[in-house]
PDB file of C-alpha atoms and ligand atoms in Angstrom:
ATOM      1  CA  MET O  16     177.417 111.199  74.689  1.00 83.00           C
ATOM      2  CA  GLN O  17     174.140 110.598  76.585  1.00 91.00           C
ATOM      3  CA  ALA O  18     170.434 110.961  75.493  1.00 95.00           C
ATOM      4  CA  THR O  19     166.831 110.012  77.023  1.00 96.00           C
ATOM      5  CA  GLY O  20     163.427 109.027  75.616  1.00 96.00           C
ATOM      6  CA  SER O  21     160.074 108.482  77.245  1.00 95.00           C
ATOM      7  CA  ALA O  22     156.767 106.899  76.251  1.00 95.00           C
ATOM      8  CA  ARG O  23     153.390 106.019  77.685  1.00 93.00           C
ATOM      9  CA  GLY O  24     151.644 102.947  79.079  1.00 95.00           C
ATOM     10  CA  LYS O  25     148.201 102.447  77.558  1.00 96.00           C
ATOM     11  CA  VAL O  26     144.741 101.115  78.135  1.00 97.00           C
ATOM     12  CA  ILE O  27     142.763  99.566  75.624  1.00 97.00           C
ATOM     13  CA  LEU O  28     139.190 101.077  75.971  1.00 98.00           C
ATOM     14  CA  PHE O  29     137.438  98.956  73.364  1.00 98.00           C
ATOM     15  CA  GLY O  30     138.412  96.233  70.712  1.00 98.00           C
ATOM     16  CA  GLU O  31     141.408  94.039  72.126  1.00 97.00           C
ATOM     17  CA  HIS O  32     141.761  90.938  70.383  1.00 96.00           C
ATOM     18  CA  ALA O  33     139.123  91.963  67.737  1.00 97.00           C
ATOM     19  CA  VAL O  34     141.969  94.653  66.510  1.00 97.00           C
ATOM     20  CA  VAL O  35     144.040  91.341  65.279  1.00 96.00           C
ATOM     21  CA  TYR O  36     141.261  90.614  62.747  1.00 97.00           C
ATOM     22  CA  GLY O  37     141.026  94.055  61.260  1.00 97.00           C
ATOM     23  CA  VAL O  38     138.377  95.643  63.767  1.00 98.00           C
ATOM     24  CA  PRO O  39     139.059  98.996  64.985  1.00 98.00           C
ATOM     25  CA  ALA O  40     140.283  99.382  68.681  1.00 98.00           C
ATOM     26  CA  LEU O  41     140.059 102.562  70.835  1.00 98.00           C
ATOM     27  CA  VAL O  42     143.326 102.901  72.965  1.00 97.00           C
ATOM     28  CA  ALA O  43     144.287 105.667  75.598  1.00 96.00           C
ATOM     29  CA  GLY O  44     147.772 106.415  76.604  1.00 95.00           C
ATOM     30  CA  LEU O  45     148.433 106.683  80.401  1.00 95.00           C
ATOM     31  CA  GLU O  46     149.947 109.231  82.307  1.00 91.00           C
ATOM     32  CA  ARG O  47     152.722 106.973  83.311  1.00 92.00           C
ATOM     33  CA  GLY O  48     154.933 104.730  81.219  1.00 95.00           C
ATOM     34  CA  ALA O  49     158.741 104.182  80.598  1.00 97.00           C
ATOM     35  CA  GLN O  50     161.857 106.219  80.528  1.00 97.00           C
ATOM     36  CA  ALA O  51     165.055 105.093  78.714  1.00 97.00           C
ATOM     37  CA  PHE O  52     168.688 106.861  79.284  1.00 97.00           C
ATOM     38  CA  VAL O  53     171.283 105.708  76.786  1.00 97.00           C
ATOM     39  CA  GLU O  54     175.100 106.532  76.933  1.00 97.00           C
ATOM     40  CA  LEU O  55     177.737 105.146  74.232  1.00 96.00           C
ATOM     41  CA  SER O  56     179.404 102.177  75.561  1.00 96.00           C
ATOM     42  CA  ALA O  57     182.123  99.541  74.022  1.00 95.00           C
ATOM     43  CA  GLU O  58     179.547  96.832  74.532  1.00 95.00           C
ATOM     44  CA  SER O  59     175.701  97.046  75.102  1.00 96.00           C
ATOM     45  CA  GLU O  60     174.864  96.690  78.740  1.00 97.00           C
ATOM     46  CA  ILE O  61     171.125  97.081  80.047  1.00 98.00           C
ATOM     47  CA  LEU O  62     170.133  98.342  83.680  1.00 98.00           C
ATOM     48  CA  TRP O  63     166.635  97.822  84.868  1.00 95.00           C
ATOM     49  CA  ASP O  64     166.158  99.999  88.004  1.00 87.00           C
ATOM     50  CA  ARG O  65     169.879 100.483  88.197  1.00 86.00           C
ATOM     51  CA  GLU O  66     170.783  96.766  88.198  1.00 94.00           C
ATOM     52  CA  LEU O  67     172.671  95.210  85.570  1.00 96.00           C
ATOM     53  CA  LEU O  68     170.633  92.464  83.419  1.00 97.00           C
ATOM     54  CA  PRO O  69     172.386  89.169  82.555  1.00 96.00           C
ATOM     55  CA  THR O  70     173.322  89.081  79.032  1.00 94.00           C
ATOM     56  CA  ASP O  71     170.751  86.241  78.219  1.00 95.00           C
ATOM     57  CA  ASP O  72     167.813  88.600  79.282  1.00 95.00           C
ATOM     58  CA  PRO O  73     165.694  88.877  75.881  1.00 94.00           C
ATOM     59  CA  LEU O  74     165.783  92.748  76.490  1.00 96.00           C
ATOM     60  CA  TYR O  75     169.178  92.463  74.835  1.00 96.00           C
ATOM     61  CA  ARG O  76     168.037  90.972  71.723  1.00 95.00           C
ATOM     62  CA  ALA O  77     165.166  93.667  71.629  1.00 95.00           C
ATOM     63  CA  LEU O  78     167.939  96.395  71.881  1.00 96.00           C
ATOM     64  CA  SER O  79     170.111  94.879  69.334  1.00 95.00           C
ATOM     65  CA  GLU O  80     167.192  94.690  66.714  1.00 92.00           C
ATOM     66  CA  THR O  81     166.276  97.958  67.682  1.00 93.00           C
ATOM     67  CA  ARG O  82     169.819  99.588  67.146  1.00 94.00           C
ATOM     68  CA  ARG O  83     170.080  97.529  63.869  1.00 92.00           C
ATOM     69  CA  ILE O  84     167.191  99.403  62.284  1.00 91.00           C
ATOM     70  CA  LEU O  85     168.196 102.734  63.690  1.00 91.00           C
ATOM     71  CA  GLY O  86     171.777 102.222  62.683  1.00 91.00           C
ATOM     72  CA  ALA O  87     172.867 102.948  66.293  1.00 94.00           C
ATOM     73  CA  PRO O  88     175.987 101.827  68.200  1.00 95.00           C
ATOM     74  CA  PRO O  89     176.297  99.897  71.145  1.00 96.00           C
ATOM     75  CA  VAL O  90     174.991 101.471  74.449  1.00 97.00           C
ATOM     76  CA  ARG O  91     174.635 101.340  78.125  1.00 97.00           C
ATOM     77  CA  LEU O  92     170.753 101.426  78.400  1.00 98.00           C
ATOM     78  CA  ARG O  93     169.150 102.372  81.586  1.00 97.00           C
ATOM     79  CA  LEU O  94     165.387 101.529  81.813  1.00 97.00           C
ATOM     80  CA  GLU O  95     162.626 102.823  84.127  1.00 97.00           C
ATOM     81  CA  LEU O  96     159.066 101.714  84.365  1.00 96.00           C
ATOM     82  CA  ALA O  97     156.294 103.247  86.159  1.00 94.00           C
ATOM     83  CA  ILE O  98     153.671 100.708  85.145  1.00 94.00           C
ATOM     84  CA  PRO O  99     153.562  97.095  86.032  1.00 91.00           C
ATOM     85  CA  SER O 100     155.013  94.878  83.248  1.00 87.00           C
ATOM     86  CA  GLY O 101     152.853  92.204  81.819  1.00 82.00           C
ATOM     87  CA  ALA O 102     149.704  93.412  82.847  1.00 89.00           C
ATOM     88  CA  GLY O 103     148.214  94.570  79.526  1.00 89.00           C
ATOM     89  CA  LEU O 104     149.347  98.147  80.156  1.00 94.00           C
ATOM     90  CA  GLY O 105     151.752  98.291  77.101  1.00 92.00           C
ATOM     91  CA  ALA O 106     154.987  97.994  79.289  1.00 92.00           C
ATOM     92  CA  SER O 107     157.203  96.363  76.628  1.00 91.00           C
ATOM     93  CA  ALA O 108     155.827  98.879  73.745  1.00 93.00           C
ATOM     94  CA  ALA O 109     156.421 101.800  76.346  1.00 95.00           C
ATOM     95  CA  LEU O 110     159.856 100.388  76.798  1.00 96.00           C
ATOM     96  CA  GLY O 111     160.561  99.865  73.198  1.00 95.00           C
ATOM     97  CA  VAL O 112     159.218 103.456  72.016  1.00 95.00           C
ATOM     98  CA  ALA O 113     161.398 105.002  75.054  1.00 96.00           C
ATOM     99  CA  THR O 114     164.377 103.315  73.823  1.00 96.00           C
ATOM    100  CA  ALA O 115     163.928 104.002  70.410  1.00 95.00           C
ATOM    101  CA  ARG O 116     163.550 107.730  71.185  1.00 95.00           C
ATOM    102  CA  ALA O 117     166.568 107.721  73.304  1.00 96.00           C
ATOM    103  CA  LEU O 118     168.373 105.956  70.454  1.00 95.00           C
ATOM    104  CA  THR O 119     167.373 108.350  67.714  1.00 93.00           C
ATOM    105  CA  ALA O 120     168.063 111.312  69.898  1.00 93.00           C
ATOM    106  CA  LEU O 121     171.800 109.538  70.295  1.00 93.00           C
ATOM    107  CA  VAL O 122     172.334 109.068  66.654  1.00 88.00           C
ATOM    108  CA  GLY O 123     171.592 112.583  65.765  1.00 77.00           C
ATOM    109  CA  ALA O 124     169.084 114.610  63.807  1.00 55.00           C
ATOM    110  CA  GLY O 125     170.662 114.173  60.323  1.00 51.00           C
ATOM    111  CA  ASN O 126     169.571 110.507  60.560  1.00 51.00           C
ATOM    112  CA  GLU O 127     165.896 110.197  60.137  1.00 49.00           C
ATOM    113  CA  PRO O 128     164.975 106.664  60.922  1.00 53.00           C
ATOM    114  CA  SER O 129     161.278 105.307  61.487  1.00 64.00           C
ATOM    115  CA  LEU O 130     160.385 104.844  65.133  1.00 81.00           C
ATOM    116  CA  GLY O 131     157.784 102.425  63.763  1.00 79.00           C
ATOM    117  CA  GLY O 132     159.931  99.918  62.499  1.00 84.00           C
ATOM    118  CA  ALA O 133     162.470 100.128  65.326  1.00 87.00           C
ATOM    119  CA  VAL O 134     159.525  99.792  67.864  1.00 88.00           C
ATOM    120  CA  SER O 135     158.084  96.630  66.127  1.00 85.00           C
ATOM    121  CA  ALA O 136     161.728  94.972  65.873  1.00 86.00           C
ATOM    122  CA  TRP O 137     161.612  95.561  69.820  1.00 90.00           C
ATOM    123  CA  GLU O 138     158.027  94.308  70.213  1.00 86.00           C
ATOM    124  CA  SER O 139     158.505  91.222  67.994  1.00 84.00           C
ATOM    125  CA  VAL O 140     161.069  89.688  70.476  1.00 86.00           C
ATOM    126  CA  PHE O 141     158.285  89.555  73.225  1.00 81.00           C
ATOM    127  CA  HIS O 142     154.999  89.215  71.074  1.00 76.00           C
ATOM    128  CA  GLY O 143     155.516  87.455  68.028  1.00 71.00           C
ATOM    129  CA  SER O 144     153.330  89.361  65.693  1.00 76.00           C
ATOM    130  CA  PRO O 145     151.487  92.315  67.559  1.00 82.00           C
ATOM    131  CA  SER O 146     148.737  94.464  65.992  1.00 89.00           C
ATOM    132  CA  GLY O 147     150.737  97.550  66.693  1.00 90.00           C
ATOM    133  CA  VAL O 148     148.180  98.813  69.045  1.00 92.00           C
ATOM    134  CA  ASP O 149     150.443  99.231  72.079  1.00 91.00           C
ATOM    135  CA  ALA O 150     153.242 100.804  70.218  1.00 90.00           C
ATOM    136  CA  ALA O 151     150.918 103.458  68.543  1.00 92.00           C
ATOM    137  CA  ALA O 152     149.562 104.450  72.129  1.00 93.00           C
ATOM    138  CA  ALA O 153     153.124 104.413  73.448  1.00 92.00           C
ATOM    139  CA  GLU O 154     154.332 106.590  70.743  1.00 91.00           C
ATOM    140  CA  LEU O 155     151.433 109.112  70.375  1.00 92.00           C
ATOM    141  CA  GLY O 156     149.538 109.073  73.585  1.00 92.00           C
ATOM    142  CA  GLY O 157     145.994 110.821  73.601  1.00 94.00           C
ATOM    143  CA  VAL O 158     143.116 108.559  72.523  1.00 96.00           C
ATOM    144  CA  LEU O 159     143.503 106.896  69.258  1.00 96.00           C
ATOM    145  CA  ARG O 160     141.184 105.035  66.932  1.00 97.00           C
ATOM    146  CA  PHE O 161     143.547 102.239  65.806  1.00 97.00           C
ATOM    147  CA  VAL O 162     143.233  99.866  62.787  1.00 97.00           C
ATOM    148  CA  LYS O 163     145.991  97.388  62.363  1.00 95.00           C
ATOM    149  CA  GLY O 164     148.130  98.446  59.339  1.00 92.00           C
ATOM    150  CA  GLU O 165     146.657 101.838  59.048  1.00 95.00           C
ATOM    151  CA  THR O 166     147.680 105.381  60.426  1.00 93.00           C
ATOM    152  CA  PRO O 167     146.206 105.814  63.796  1.00 95.00           C
ATOM    153  CA  THR O 168     143.545 108.573  64.158  1.00 96.00           C
ATOM    154  CA  PRO O 169     143.935 110.839  67.139  1.00 96.00           C
ATOM    155  CA  LEU O 170     140.498 111.682  68.977  1.00 95.00           C
ATOM    156  CA  ARG O 171     139.857 115.030  70.439  1.00 92.00           C
ATOM    157  CA  LEU O 172     138.060 114.574  73.718  1.00 93.00           C
ATOM    158  CA  PRO O 173     136.172 117.869  74.998  1.00 93.00           C
ATOM    159  CA  GLU O 174     137.728 117.245  78.292  1.00 93.00           C
ATOM    160  CA  PRO O 175     140.184 114.749  79.870  1.00 93.00           C
ATOM    161  CA  LEU O 176     138.598 111.831  81.276  1.00 94.00           C
ATOM    162  CA  GLU O 177     139.725 109.896  84.446  1.00 96.00           C
ATOM    163  CA  ILE O 178     139.878 106.119  84.017  1.00 97.00           C
ATOM    164  CA  CYS O 179     140.778 103.728  87.038  1.00 98.00           C
ATOM    165  CA  VAL O 180     142.819 100.694  86.671  1.00 97.00           C
ATOM    166  CA  CYS O 181     142.947  97.605  88.868  1.00 98.00           C
ATOM    167  CA  LEU O 182     145.510  94.913  88.659  1.00 96.00           C
ATOM    168  CA  ALA O 183     143.463  91.744  88.954  1.00 95.00           C
ATOM    169  CA  GLY O 184     145.654  88.528  89.170  1.00 88.00           C
ATOM    170  CA  PRO O 185     148.765  87.467  87.622  1.00 85.00           C
ATOM    171  CA  PRO O 186     149.444  88.705  84.006  1.00 80.00           C
ATOM    172  CA  ALA O 187     148.588  86.080  81.131  1.00 82.00           C
ATOM    173  CA  SER O 188     150.794  85.483  77.937  1.00 86.00           C
ATOM    174  CA  THR O 189     149.342  87.627  75.365  1.00 87.00           C
ATOM    175  CA  LYS O 190     150.733  85.267  72.615  1.00 86.00           C
ATOM    176  CA  GLU O 191     148.538  82.413  74.512  1.00 90.00           C
ATOM    177  CA  MET O 192     145.615  84.564  74.732  1.00 93.00           C
ATOM    178  CA  VAL O 193     145.521  85.624  71.084  1.00 92.00           C
ATOM    179  CA  GLU O 194     145.910  81.645  70.164  1.00 93.00           C
ATOM    180  CA  GLN O 195     142.896  80.906  72.519  1.00 95.00           C
ATOM    181  CA  VAL O 196     140.776  83.680  70.705  1.00 96.00           C
ATOM    182  CA  ARG O 197     142.103  82.091  67.623  1.00 96.00           C
ATOM    183  CA  ARG O 198     140.621  78.860  68.688  1.00 97.00           C
ATOM    184  CA  HIS O 199     137.168  80.268  69.088  1.00 97.00           C
ATOM    185  CA  LYS O 200     137.203  81.302  65.712  1.00 97.00           C
ATOM    186  CA  GLU O 201     138.221  77.995  64.280  1.00 97.00           C
ATOM    187  CA  SER O 202     135.505  76.234  66.459  1.00 97.00           C
ATOM    188  CA  ASP O 203     132.352  78.525  65.320  1.00 97.00           C
ATOM    189  CA  ASN O 204     133.520  81.111  62.850  1.00 98.00           C
ATOM    190  CA  ALA O 205     129.974  82.511  62.285  1.00 98.00           C
ATOM    191  CA  ARG O 206     129.534  83.104  65.817  1.00 97.00           C
ATOM    192  CA  PHE O 207     133.054  84.842  66.021  1.00 98.00           C
ATOM    193  CA  GLN O 208     132.188  86.980  63.002  1.00 98.00           C
ATOM    194  CA  ARG O 209     129.175  88.218  64.777  1.00 98.00           C
ATOM    195  CA  THR O 210     131.102  89.135  67.980  1.00 98.00           C
ATOM    196  CA  LEU O 211     133.373  91.153  65.853  1.00 98.00           C
ATOM    197  CA  ALA O 212     130.743  92.815  64.473  1.00 98.00           C
ATOM    198  CA  SER O 213     129.314  93.614  67.652  1.00 98.00           C
ATOM    199  CA  ILE O 214     132.687  94.895  68.905  1.00 98.00           C
ATOM    200  CA  ALA O 215     132.995  97.142  65.970  1.00 98.00           C
ATOM    201  CA  LYS O 216     129.799  98.649  66.874  1.00 98.00           C
ATOM    202  CA  LEU O 217     130.884  99.351  70.275  1.00 98.00           C
ATOM    203  CA  VAL O 218     133.899 101.109  69.017  1.00 98.00           C
ATOM    204  CA  ASP O 219     131.751 103.484  66.953  1.00 98.00           C
ATOM    205  CA  GLU O 220     129.331 104.142  69.812  1.00 98.00           C
ATOM    206  CA  GLY O 221     132.301 104.465  72.084  1.00 98.00           C
ATOM    207  CA  ILE O 222     133.783 107.272  69.825  1.00 97.00           C
ATOM    208  CA  GLU O 223     130.168 109.130  69.876  1.00 97.00           C
ATOM    209  CA  ALA O 224     130.168 108.777  73.764  1.00 97.00           C
ATOM    210  CA  LEU O 225     133.601 109.911  74.207  1.00 96.00           C
ATOM    211  CA  GLY O 226     132.971 112.957  72.026  1.00 95.00           C
ATOM    212  CA  LYS O 227     130.012 113.783  74.302  1.00 95.00           C
ATOM    213  CA  SER O 228     131.837 113.142  77.552  1.00 94.00           C
ATOM    214  CA  ASP O 229     129.168 110.663  78.285  1.00 96.00           C
ATOM    215  CA  SER O 230     130.666 108.821  81.053  1.00 95.00           C
ATOM    216  CA  LYS O 231     127.428 106.842  81.790  1.00 96.00           C
ATOM    217  CA  ARG O 232     126.840 105.618  78.286  1.00 97.00           C
ATOM    218  CA  LEU O 233     130.682 104.970  77.837  1.00 97.00           C
ATOM    219  CA  GLY O 234     130.556 102.813  81.177  1.00 98.00           C
ATOM    220  CA  ALA O 235     127.649 100.735  79.727  1.00 98.00           C
ATOM    221  CA  LEU O 236     129.450 100.265  76.573  1.00 98.00           C
ATOM    222  CA  LEU O 237     132.581  99.141  78.414  1.00 98.00           C
ATOM    223  CA  THR O 238     130.662  96.681  80.317  1.00 98.00           C
ATOM    224  CA  GLN O 239     129.102  95.386  76.968  1.00 98.00           C
ATOM    225  CA  ASN O 240     132.710  94.787  75.457  1.00 98.00           C
ATOM    226  CA  HIS O 241     133.603  93.008  78.607  1.00 98.00           C
ATOM    227  CA  GLU O 242     130.771  90.807  78.156  1.00 98.00           C
ATOM    228  CA  LEU O 243     131.862  89.831  74.644  1.00 98.00           C
ATOM    229  CA  LEU O 244     135.128  89.151  75.728  1.00 98.00           C
ATOM    230  CA  THR O 245     134.150  86.804  78.132  1.00 97.00           C
ATOM    231  CA  GLU O 246     132.560  84.730  75.227  1.00 96.00           C
ATOM    232  CA  TRP O 247     136.364  83.933  74.471  1.00 97.00           C
ATOM    233  CA  GLU O 248     137.045  83.172  77.981  1.00 97.00           C
ATOM    234  CA  LEU O 249     139.416  85.993  78.718  1.00 97.00           C
ATOM    235  CA  SER O 250     138.072  86.870  82.027  1.00 97.00           C
ATOM    236  CA  THR O 251     139.202  85.207  85.289  1.00 96.00           C
ATOM    237  CA  PRO O 252     137.549  84.962  88.783  1.00 97.00           C
ATOM    238  CA  GLU O 253     139.716  87.887  90.062  1.00 97.00           C
ATOM    239  CA  LEU O 254     139.000  90.020  87.191  1.00 98.00           C
ATOM    240  CA  GLU O 255     135.215  89.368  87.788  1.00 98.00           C
ATOM    241  CA  ARG O 256     135.784  90.204  91.533  1.00 98.00           C
ATOM    242  CA  ALA O 257     137.475  93.395  90.854  1.00 98.00           C
ATOM    243  CA  ARG O 258     134.643  94.269  88.389  1.00 98.00           C
ATOM    244  CA  SER O 259     131.897  93.486  90.931  1.00 98.00           C
ATOM    245  CA  LEU O 260     133.795  95.700  93.520  1.00 98.00           C
ATOM    246  CA  ALA O 261     133.915  98.411  90.843  1.00 98.00           C
ATOM    247  CA  LEU O 262     130.300  98.336  90.082  1.00 98.00           C
ATOM    248  CA  GLU O 263     129.421  98.231  93.942  1.00 97.00           C
ATOM    249  CA  ALA O 264     131.745 101.296  94.454  1.00 98.00           C
ATOM    250  CA  GLY O 265     129.513 103.113  91.814  1.00 97.00           C
ATOM    251  CA  ALA O 266     131.434 102.604  88.471  1.00 98.00           C
ATOM    252  CA  PHE O 267     129.094 103.416  85.284  1.00 98.00           C
ATOM    253  CA  GLY O 268     130.907 100.175  83.934  1.00 98.00           C
ATOM    254  CA  ALA O 269     134.124  98.132  83.845  1.00 98.00           C
ATOM    255  CA  LYS O 270     135.971  95.851  81.518  1.00 98.00           C
ATOM    256  CA  LEU O 271     139.303  93.776  81.421  1.00 98.00           C
ATOM    257  CA  THR O 272     141.748  95.434  79.169  1.00 97.00           C
ATOM    258  CA  GLY O 273     144.695  93.986  77.110  1.00 94.00           C
ATOM    259  CA  SER O 274     144.856  90.343  76.435  1.00 93.00           C
ATOM    260  CA  GLY O 275     143.041  89.152  79.531  1.00 94.00           C
ATOM    261  CA  GLY O 276     143.351  85.928  81.267  1.00 94.00           C
ATOM    262  CA  GLY O 277     144.557  88.078  84.353  1.00 94.00           C
ATOM    263  CA  GLY O 278     146.087  91.570  84.210  1.00 95.00           C
ATOM    264  CA  ALA O 279     144.108  94.563  84.289  1.00 96.00           C
ATOM    265  CA  LEU O 280     140.628  95.897  84.575  1.00 98.00           C
ATOM    266  CA  ILE O 281     139.503  99.425  83.656  1.00 98.00           C
ATOM    267  CA  ALA O 282     136.428 101.050  85.350  1.00 98.00           C
ATOM    268  CA  LEU O 283     134.825 104.487  84.715  1.00 97.00           C
ATOM    269  CA  GLY O 284     133.172 106.072  87.729  1.00 96.00           C
ATOM    270  CA  PRO O 285     134.167 108.121  90.924  1.00 96.00           C
ATOM    271  CA  PRO O 286     137.990 107.421  91.458  1.00 97.00           C
ATOM    272  CA  GLY O 287     138.066 107.913  95.408  1.00 97.00           C
ATOM    273  CA  PRO O 288     135.422 105.230  96.139  1.00 98.00           C
ATOM    274  CA  LEU O 289     136.905 102.945  93.343  1.00 98.00           C
ATOM    275  CA  LEU O 290     140.391 102.938  94.606  1.00 98.00           C
ATOM    276  CA  SER O 291     139.307 102.673  98.410  1.00 98.00           C
ATOM    277  CA  THR O 292     137.200  99.815  97.496  1.00 98.00           C
ATOM    278  CA  TRP O 293     139.888  97.934  95.559  1.00 98.00           C
ATOM    279  CA  LYS O 294     142.609  98.713  98.004  1.00 98.00           C
ATOM    280  CA  THR O 295     140.509  97.479 100.821  1.00 98.00           C
ATOM    281  CA  HIS O 296     140.377  94.064  99.299  1.00 98.00           C
ATOM    282  CA  GLY O 297     143.738  93.926  98.477  1.00 97.00           C
ATOM    283  CA  PHE O 298     144.147  94.946  94.769  1.00 97.00           C
ATOM    284  CA  ASP O 299     146.711  97.439  93.507  1.00 96.00           C
ATOM    285  CA  CYS O 300     145.074 100.091  91.554  1.00 96.00           C
ATOM    286  CA  PHE O 301     145.543 103.617  90.210  1.00 96.00           C
ATOM    287  CA  CYS O 302     143.606 106.177  88.362  1.00 96.00           C
ATOM    288  CA  SER O 303     145.024 108.124  85.207  1.00 94.00           C
ATOM    289  CA  SER O 304     143.723 110.971  83.177  1.00 94.00           C
ATOM    290  CA  ILE O 305     143.337 110.028  79.495  1.00 93.00           C
ATOM    291  CA  GLY O 306     142.725 112.455  76.497  1.00 90.00           C
ATOM    292  CA  GLY O 307     144.776 115.132  77.899  1.00 80.00           C
ATOM    293  CA  SER O 308     147.872 116.571  76.141  1.00 63.00           C
ATOM    294  CA  PRO O 309     149.357 114.144  73.602  1.00 57.00           C
ATOM    295  CA  ASN O 310     152.677 112.578  74.135  1.00 48.00           C
ATOM    296  CA  HIS O 311     156.154 113.978  73.227  1.00 42.00           C
ATOM    297  CA  ASP O 312     159.468 113.004  73.789  1.00 39.00           C
TER     298      ASP O 312
HETATM  299  O1  PMV S  24     149.678  93.606  75.360  1.00 89.22           O
HETATM  300  P1  PMV S  24     148.260  93.578  75.633  1.00 89.22           P
HETATM  301  O2  PMV S  24     147.930  92.725  76.778  1.00 89.22           O
HETATM  302  O3  PMV S  24     147.760  94.878  75.998  1.00 89.22           O
HETATM  303  O4  PMV S  24     147.506  92.890  74.529  1.00 89.22           O
HETATM  304  C1  PMV S  24     147.615  93.580  73.301  1.00 89.22           C
HETATM  305  C2  PMV S  24     146.309  93.519  72.490  1.00 89.22           C
HETATM  306  C3  PMV S  24     145.911  92.424  71.868  1.00 89.22           C
HETATM  307  O5  PMV S  24     144.715  92.587  70.845  1.00 89.22           O
HETATM  308  C4  PMV S  24     145.296  91.448  72.781  1.00 89.22           C
HETATM  309  C5  PMV S  24     146.977  91.889  71.054  1.00 89.22           C
HETATM  310  C6  PMV S  24     147.229  92.520  69.847  1.00 89.22           C
HETATM  311  O6  PMV S  24     148.409  92.425  69.346  1.00 89.22           O
HETATM  312  O7  PMV S  24     146.559  93.495  69.436  1.00 89.22           O
END
């Protein structure tokens, strides 16, 4: 018996890190993501791009936690990822959702397990205690207003939006970056609360701009969010370089996305010039439509 599942990668448009403290975030599913193929097996095996992973790989723990929640038997799991991992593009959540979907399909329709619980079991192996924003985007796609602990609200865009992603430097550990932000809170809580309030305002303004397909305004808001994130020392020289190049290439705005400390930058602007400028300077990059059809298995 075999089954498959798929899920999307994501970019956080507004509100990363602040989301950990209860501020809403806006997150968008990418066109690309992860795929999982499962078949019954006497013992669990995991193949990554068709290569068998050693049994001490943390993915085995993630699989066994997910199987436990879903009541699924041992499987041979093959994973394929079409986004870079550890770059703040939600790779681990996409793998978790794809795997949970494949396992759910395998155990059959009579059994109705919660995908949410299974995915947070998977995610907890890699992230400690994530806000859940990545998992929501991987599962639902589209553009979501996400508040930690609440059901995400899908936003209907008048038309899909093209967003460009640049990989700017080695990825950082989300856990360490979340810790770093916490230290900023501890050292000056009043200032920290003001920054949270400013980000919350940007999220509201972002929703308004998205509703009008106002790319210029959205770009300016992205830039403002980036500037607030730099207060928490989340940017790096490489992210700043990718950002300057994006603005030179005609972007309306650009910001780091995800945990920061390396990883990815998003920019809103003309895809052709953005991609060619980044590529000329040696950056890996791609553009994706967001806010189109929502995700489905
Ligand atoms: O996995 P990343 O790099 O996209 O980071 C997740 C977003 C954070 O807000 C930084 C952490 C979280 O749990 O929400």
